[in-house]
Amino acid sequence: MNPDAYLVLSGIIFSIGTLGVLLRRNAIVAFMSVELMLNAANLAFVTGARVWGNLDGQTAAFFVMVVAAAEVVIGLAIILTIFRTRNSASVDEASLLRW
Amino acid sequence: MIAAVIALPALSAALLLSLGNRTNKFGPWMAIGASASSFLIGFWQFLQMLARPEEERTVITTVYEWLAVPAAGFKVDFALQLDQLSISFVLLITFVGTLIHIYSLGYMSHDENQRRFFAYLNLFVAAMLLLVLADNYLLLYVGWEGVGLASYLLIGFWQHKPTAAVAAKKAFVANRVGDFGLSLAIMTMFIVFGSVSFSDVNEGVLGAPAWVSLTIGLLLLLAACGKSAQFPLQSWLLDAMEGPTPVSALIHAATMVTAGVYLIVRSASIFNASEVAQTAVIVIGAISLLMGAIIGAAKDDIKKSLAGSTMSQIGYMVLAAGLGPIGYVFAILHLITHGFFKAVMFLGAGSVMHATDDNVDMRRYGGLSKVMIFTTITFFIGYLAIIGIPPFAGFYSKDHIIEAALSHSWWAGAAVLFGAGLTAFYMTRMVVMTFFSKPRWEDDVHPHESPLSMTLPMILLSIGAASMGIILTNNHMFEHWLEPVTGFVEPEPPFSIQTITIITLSVVATGVLAAIWQYRKIAKVAPKKVSFAVTAARKDLYGDVMNEALLMKPGQALTRALNIFDKSVVDGFVNGLGLFTGGISSRLRKSETGYVRSYAMSIVLGTAILVIVLLIVRL
Amino acid sequence: MIRSVIKLAEVANESSISFEPFVFWLCGGLAVLGAIGMLISHKAVHSALWVALTMINLAVLYVLQSAPFLGVAQVVVYTGAVMMLFLFVLMIVGVDASDSLVETIKGQRRVGILAGVILVIALVLLLGNSFSIQAAELVNADSTYGGNVQGIAALLFGKYVLIFELTSALLITAAVGAMVLAHKERTSPRKTQAILAKELFASGNYKGPLPAPGVYARHNSVDTPALLPDGSVSEISLPGPIVARGAVKNINQSDLNEVQIISEGLGLVSSEEEGDK
């Protein structure tokens, strides 16, 4: 089967993730969208590994997973801290850094 | 040893200025001591020099290596050149200077800033000594500027008087114009000859093209004009009378104004090489001597009249220096005799002022010979000397200058002869108005003779004024003495010397008689209705008006135009730029909403554009 | 489990001609569905579940592309660990007004959707013909070390060992960082009940027990507001999350009528009896 199909799928999922970040105000959902984008990238990596016939792409995807795991831990901790002080998980509420 | 001559007054000035009021009690005495020691050391050096044969009389002492830029081949030592010319100046400066110090003891005794005054006097003497002892132009320039600084401080000594402050500023600015010439001359010397020492320049100028000596000569003349108050930079000298009278005496007799003459004589080789520059010097000297005499004849202020006289006498010296080897010696001779008789007259004027409650208007004097016997006698000796009555000093020096000028050209001779007549006129006028005629002083003024500290210097100086000429010219002593330094050629006037003397004396007698006739009756207030010539002379021959019209007004217009340009164009551009940036910023900052999602949007849009670009490139 | 997955992958590879497109279209479609579901769900919990669906389907696609190890790791790490973490945090944060899909930034939705559509089209066009070559298969790479897991292990501990070590440092740092962020330093002594009571009364807020939802109502659930004797809604009777979620039950006129009747002291029964008469 043509591996381009996987790449197109990856692009679609990535774009939907992007839309999630842009449109959802809940910080946790936005964060999920970021995870979705990372997954889409992983799919492209795995497809690449298959096309080139070596495992480097899969290893890269593995590293992405590791980094994503670390990122989730820190990100959720930050969301929790913000929620604790501002009593809200909306990304629009934390808009103090403006003109 | 010779460095001590400069070091002592300099050190004394430094101590007096840095230690402040603690030195109030002994300060003046220390200053006098420093100046007197300088004179004694100078005199000792003079005796030693006499003991040496003529060829070995020039001694150059390198005190230390001052400036050295090996890469540029630039090396200037702090070196002092002691020769016949400089020792003459050293003796004049220290002797007259010391006497003026002593005189100041009495004159300034009531001034609470007496110590500061003496510090400045010492500084003045030290700077002047450095000027005449330097063995290169750069070190001379240091002394030159030091003299300018000291004169500024002293003219403006009573700075609480606005006129004094303005006069000091004026002197400083006029001097700066001259200094500008000197600094340019030094730079030219360095560029052309690669050195600024007297010996190197003297050697270098022999093989240099004509324009070099002309350029340097004219620049040096500009410098001399500034310092010696010659036309067209003469205007500061009359205002400089705002300073205390001893300062005027010091400036006019021993230091400051003589510096320009010294510079020209010291640079003899340069002027010898350029006839145009020499002619320029003679013309400047002739104009100045006539201008000064005319101004001196119109002023009722005794000090200003004397100042005009100084300008005139310096004009004589400059003219003589412009005559070349026939005149250098007589320029210096006149400088020395002038130093004595002008000092005695200034001190006399100070004494008169001291006696009449600081009144300077000669129309309110009169008959002072009856109450101030010492002052009258000494002043009269000075008077006889300046108008050139034999055997007083001025006769010898001035007569020689007239001889030299006549042997140069008819117009130079005519100028000095006319000048001699004018000198006789205004000096007679001064003496008649001050000491003889009827008393015209105010009712509450009680003239009295000055204290010994003031009369003693006057007596000593008057002895010099009386005898210096006959001593120095005896057997052509002074000519031979200076010849190794300046060169000397016997003047060959068109008439015999006796004829010239007779002509001169008759011109002088005419001036004297004219003055006596003119001032047989003296109004207490200067007459208002006077001829145009007198009005012009009273206004310093429109020197200030000329400066104002030629320099000040265009300068002011230029600065005003520049100011408008700066305010409108430059500021407008800068402010406009700022406003533009500010306006753009205040609009752009609205895009910084603080919403993370807005920022994410810009990233996404950028990504989309990037992908589209990639797509286009791929296609 | 991984052994069976590997076997499945081998089977998939051997019979790829007929098998792969079917699985791709099925799982790919489900993955896109999950992503869209996350995007349009009102509730964050639903979004999390939709994302979990997408991730599981992606895991299948990994296995389909000869990456059984990653497929398993995807299920374990993402679906298992990460998404569960998300759900835990959701539990703490609770329901929030930010769940609402009403857009507050002007133009954000319109421009965002436009950008998303442009991005999709551009990416599809760009990626649609990335590889001109037919896919090489991973059989050789896998068989070098005796299998997919061994092959990745050889790369991780050989070529990429430095990066692997760095990721360990990253994970440690992340763990410590999360602890620091989540830790709340106590700066004052613990409050006793007396102090808490004083604070409660000092604040001037409502001190008594909140009115129970559903008082004077015909419904016994928390999303029904209590009615005051005059028939108006008591705002404080509703739990915040219910209001935030917009799940408050409406009050209909018949309920109000009943309340009025009860408050006037007329029994419901008696009115019915009257009606019977």
Coordinates of N, CA, C and O in Angstrom, one line a residue, chain B residues 59 61 176 226 254 294 336 405 436 459 469 489 497 595 606:
Chain B
V59 N 72.9 77.9 26.6 CA 72.9 76.6 27.4 C 71.5 76.1 27.3 O 70.5 76.7 27.6
T61 N 69.2 73.2 28.8 CA 69.1 72.2 29.9 C 67.8 71.4 29.7 O 66.7 71.9 29.6
R176 N 42.6 83.7 22.6 CA 42.3 82.4 22.0 C 42.5 82.5 20.5 O 43.0 81.6 19.9
G226 N 47.5 88.6 19.1 CA 46.6 88.3 20.2 C 47.2 88.6 21.5 O 46.6 89.3 22.4
A254 N 56.0 93.9 32.0 CA 57.0 92.8 32.1 C 56.5 91.6 31.4 O 57.3 90.8 30.9
I294 N 46.6 107.4 19.2 CA 45.4 108.2 19.0 C 44.4 107.9 20.1 O 43.8 108.8 20.7
I336 N 62.8 96.4 26.9 CA 63.3 96.5 28.3 C 63.1 97.9 28.8 O 62.6 98.0 30.0
A405 N 63.8 102.2 11.1 CA 62.6 102.3 10.3 C 62.9 103.1 9.1 O 62.5 102.8 8.0
F436 N 50.0 118.6 37.1 CA 50.1 120.1 37.2 C 48.7 120.7 37.0 O 47.8 120.0 37.5
I459 N 60.4 104.1 42.9 CA 61.7 104.8 42.8 C 62.7 103.9 42.1 O 63.4 104.4 41.2
G469 N 68.7 103.1 29.4 CA 69.1 103.3 28.0 C 70.5 103.6 27.9 O 71.3 103.0 27.0
V489 N 72.4 93.9 12.1 CA 73.0 94.7 10.9 C 72.9 96.1 11.3 O 71.8 96.6 11.7
I497 N 72.7 110.4 11.7 CA 72.1 110.1 13.0 C 71.7 111.4 13.7 O 70.7 111.5 14.3
Y595 N -3.8 36.7 25.1 CA -4.4 35.4 24.9 C -3.5 34.4 24.2 O -3.0 34.7 23.1
G606 N 1.5 31.2 10.4 CA 2.9 31.1 9.8 C 3.2 29.8 9.3 O 3.7 29.6 8.2

